[in-house]
Coordinates of C-alpha atoms in Angstrom, one line a residue:
M74 CA 14.5 -54.7 -0.6
F75 CA 15.1 -51.1 0.5
Q76 CA 18.9 -51.3 0.5
W77 CA 19.0 -48.3 -1.9
L78 CA 17.6 -46.1 0.9
K79 CA 21.0 -46.5 2.7
S80 CA 22.8 -44.9 -0.1
P81 CA 24.6 -41.6 1.0
V82 CA 24.4 -40.4 -2.5
L83 CA 20.6 -40.6 -2.5
W84 CA 20.3 -38.6 0.7
G85 CA 22.9 -36.1 -0.5
I86 CA 20.8 -35.5 -3.6
L87 CA 17.7 -35.1 -1.6
L88 CA 19.4 -32.6 0.7
I89 CA 20.7 -30.6 -2.2
L90 CA 17.2 -30.6 -3.8
A91 CA 15.6 -29.5 -0.6
G92 CA 18.1 -26.7 -0.2
V93 CA 17.6 -25.5 -3.7
L94 CA 13.8 -25.5 -3.4
F95 CA 13.9 -23.6 -0.1
L96 CA 16.3 -21.1 -1.6
I97 CA 14.0 -20.5 -4.6
Q98 CA 11.1 -20.2 -2.1
E99 CA 12.9 -17.4 -0.3
L100 CA 13.7 -15.6 -3.5
S101 CA 10.4 -16.0 -5.3
G102 CA 7.8 -16.5 -2.5
I103 CA 6.5 -19.7 -4.2
Q104 CA 5.9 -22.4 -1.6
L105 CA 8.3 -24.9 -3.2
G106 CA 9.5 -26.1 0.2
S107 CA 6.0 -27.0 1.3
I108 CA 5.5 -28.9 -2.0
F109 CA 8.8 -30.8 -1.4
W110 CA 7.8 -31.9 2.1
G111 CA 4.3 -32.8 0.9
V112 CA 5.8 -35.0 -1.8
M113 CA 8.4 -36.5 0.7
L114 CA 5.6 -37.4 3.1
I115 CA 3.6 -39.1 0.4
L116 CA 6.7 -41.0 -0.8
G117 CA 7.4 -42.0 2.9
G118 CA 3.9 -43.3 3.3
A119 CA 4.2 -45.2 0.0
L120 CA 7.3 -46.9 1.3
F121 CA 5.5 -48.1 4.4
L122 CA 2.7 -49.5 2.2
I123 CA 5.2 -51.2 -0.1
Y124 CA 6.9 -52.7 2.9
Y125 CA 3.6 -54.0 4.1
A126 CA 2.8 -55.4 0.7
S127 CA 6.1 -57.4 0.8
H128 CA 5.7 -58.3 4.5
P129 CA 2.0 -58.9 5.1
V130 CA 2.6 -60.0 8.6
Q131 CA 3.8 -56.5 9.5
W132 CA 0.3 -55.0 9.5
W133 CA 1.4 -52.1 11.6
A134 CA 3.0 -50.5 8.6
I135 CA -0.5 -49.7 7.1
I136 CA -1.1 -47.0 9.8
P137 CA 2.0 -44.8 9.3
G138 CA 1.7 -45.4 5.6
V139 CA -1.8 -44.0 5.1
A140 CA -1.2 -41.3 7.8
L141 CA 1.9 -39.9 6.0
I142 CA 0.1 -40.0 2.7
G143 CA -2.9 -38.1 4.2
I144 CA -0.7 -35.5 5.8
G145 CA 1.3 -35.1 2.6
L146 CA -1.9 -34.6 0.5
S147 CA -3.1 -32.0 3.0
Q148 CA 0.2 -30.2 2.7
L149 CA 0.0 -30.1 -1.0
L150 CA -3.7 -29.0 -0.9
G151 CA -2.7 -26.1 1.4
V152 CA -0.2 -24.9 -1.3
L153 CA -2.7 -25.3 -4.1
Y154 CA -5.7 -23.7 -2.4
Q155 CA -5.5 -22.9 1.3
P156 CA -9.2 -22.2 1.9
L157 CA -10.0 -25.8 0.7
E158 CA -7.3 -27.2 2.9
D159 CA -8.7 -25.3 5.9
A160 CA -12.1 -26.8 5.1
V161 CA -11.2 -30.4 4.5
G162 CA -7.6 -30.8 5.7
G163 CA -8.7 -32.4 9.0
L164 CA -11.0 -34.8 7.1
L165 CA -8.3 -35.7 4.7
V166 CA -5.7 -36.5 7.4
L167 CA -8.0 -38.2 10.0
G168 CA -10.0 -40.0 7.2
S169 CA -6.9 -41.5 5.7
I170 CA -5.8 -42.8 9.1
G171 CA -9.3 -44.2 9.7
A172 CA -9.1 -45.9 6.3
G173 CA -5.8 -47.5 7.5
F174 CA -7.6 -49.0 10.5
F175 CA -10.5 -50.2 8.4
G176 CA -7.9 -51.8 6.1
L177 CA -6.6 -53.9 9.1
Y178 CA -10.1 -55.3 9.6
W179 CA -10.5 -56.0 5.9
K180 CA -7.2 -57.9 6.0
D181 CA -8.0 -59.9 9.0
R182 CA -11.5 -60.3 10.5
R183 CA -9.9 -61.0 13.9
M184 CA -9.0 -57.3 14.1
W185 CA -12.6 -56.3 14.4
W186 CA -11.5 -53.8 17.1
A187 CA -10.0 -51.7 14.4
I188 CA -13.5 -50.7 13.2
I189 CA -13.9 -48.5 16.3
P190 CA -10.8 -46.3 15.9
A191 CA -11.6 -46.2 12.1
G192 CA -15.1 -44.9 12.7
V193 CA -14.0 -42.4 15.4
L194 CA -11.3 -41.0 13.2
F195 CA -13.7 -40.7 10.2
T196 CA -16.3 -39.0 12.5
L197 CA -13.7 -36.5 13.9
G198 CA -12.7 -35.7 10.3
M199 CA -16.3 -35.1 9.3
V200 CA -16.9 -32.9 12.3
S201 CA -13.8 -30.8 11.6
A202 CA -15.2 -30.2 8.1
L203 CA -18.8 -29.5 9.3
E204 CA -17.6 -27.0 11.9
N205 CA -16.9 -24.6 9.0
I206 CA -20.5 -24.6 7.8
L207 CA -22.6 -25.6 10.8
P208 CA -23.2 -24.1 14.2
E209 CA -21.3 -25.8 17.0
P210 CA -24.3 -27.6 18.6
A211 CA -25.2 -29.2 15.3
S212 CA -21.6 -30.4 14.7
N213 CA -21.5 -31.9 18.2
G214 CA -24.7 -33.8 17.2
F215 CA -23.1 -35.2 14.1
F216 CA -20.2 -36.4 16.3
F217 CA -22.6 -38.6 18.3
V218 CA -24.3 -39.7 15.1
G219 CA -21.0 -40.7 13.7
L220 CA -20.1 -42.7 16.8
G221 CA -23.4 -44.4 16.6
L222 CA -22.9 -45.4 13.0
T223 CA -19.5 -46.8 14.0
F224 CA -21.1 -49.2 16.5
A225 CA -23.8 -50.0 13.9
L226 CA -21.1 -50.9 11.5
L227 CA -19.4 -53.0 14.1
A228 CA -22.7 -54.8 14.7
W229 CA -23.3 -55.6 11.1
L230 CA -19.8 -56.6 9.9
P231 CA -18.9 -60.3 10.4
T232 CA -16.1 -61.4 12.8
P233 CA -14.7 -64.8 13.7
A234 CA -16.8 -64.7 16.9
G235 CA -20.0 -63.9 15.0
K236 CA -22.0 -60.7 14.8
M237 CA -21.4 -58.2 17.5
T238 CA -25.1 -57.7 18.3
W239 CA -24.3 -55.9 21.6
A240 CA -23.0 -53.0 19.5
W241 CA -26.6 -52.1 18.5
I242 CA -27.3 -50.8 22.0
P243 CA -24.6 -48.0 22.0
A244 CA -25.3 -47.4 18.3
L245 CA -29.0 -46.7 18.9
V246 CA -28.3 -44.6 22.0
L247 CA -25.6 -42.5 20.4
V248 CA -27.6 -41.8 17.2
V249 CA -30.7 -40.8 19.1
I250 CA -28.6 -38.4 21.3
G251 CA -27.0 -37.0 18.2
L252 CA -30.3 -36.4 16.5
F253 CA -31.7 -34.7 19.5
I254 CA -28.7 -32.4 19.7
I255 CA -29.1 -31.6 16.0
A256 CA -32.8 -31.0 16.3
A257 CA -32.2 -28.7 19.3
A258 CA -30.5 -26.2 17.0
E259 CA -33.6 -24.6 15.5
Q260 CA -31.9 -23.7 12.2
M261 CA -31.0 -27.4 11.8
L262 CA -34.5 -28.8 12.0
V263 CA -34.8 -28.8 8.2
Y264 CA -31.8 -31.2 8.0
V265 CA -33.1 -33.9 10.3
G266 CA -35.4 -35.5 7.7
P267 CA -32.7 -35.7 5.0
L268 CA -30.3 -37.0 7.6
L269 CA -32.6 -39.8 8.5
I270 CA -32.9 -40.7 4.8
I271 CA -29.1 -40.7 4.5
L272 CA -28.8 -43.0 7.6
A273 CA -31.4 -45.4 6.1
G274 CA -29.4 -45.5 2.8
L275 CA -26.2 -46.2 4.7
F276 CA -27.9 -48.9 6.7
L277 CA -29.0 -50.7 3.4
I278 CA -25.5 -50.4 1.9
I279 CA -23.7 -51.7 5.0
R280 CA -26.2 -54.6 5.3
T281 CA -25.7 -55.5 1.7
L282 CA -21.9 -55.3 1.8
A283 CA -21.8 -57.3 5.0
T284 CA -24.0 -60.0 3.6
R285 CA -21.9 -60.3 0.5
R286 CA -18.7 -60.3 2.5
S287 CA -19.9 -63.0 4.9
G288 CA -21.1 -65.2 2.0
S289 CA -17.8 -65.0 0.1

């Protein structure tokens, strides 16, 4: 399927294009080289996903596929608007990898373990974004809340072995610890109420989706 990737002509053209772009970058100051590598990373990720689509058994290809796309998008975002990339670049990269792990579970319920790295990566991405706007104690609290929500998701989503009800214990403990850390930051007390409302909303959404998924 990918025999054309072995063509020396193709790689020769890509090398020439890369050289021209880097030369223009040196002469003009425009970050064309960064754009080139961003696009190449996205195309590389797309190739992994295409390979997975044609070989569903090779589920491992999902992870490098979404990771490369996330890194490529972050690279392009840095060229377009660096302050935005500084704020959400980590979330974009880690979140895309987390989405890949969650895709493994969505493909095969036997891979329920993938929910844990998915949730951890999403949480780390969110914390990296929140660190730019919140004090460190509060962002640490959100880290524990995110981990708790990961275990709550694991408890609700169906698996071939049934519901992972044991996951409610670490979920509750981690969320409570996180809320205490957030509340300990005096300037964050005003956010605890809205956060609880958001958690309740997420709980309802996850329960509804899990019920529909298990019934289908």
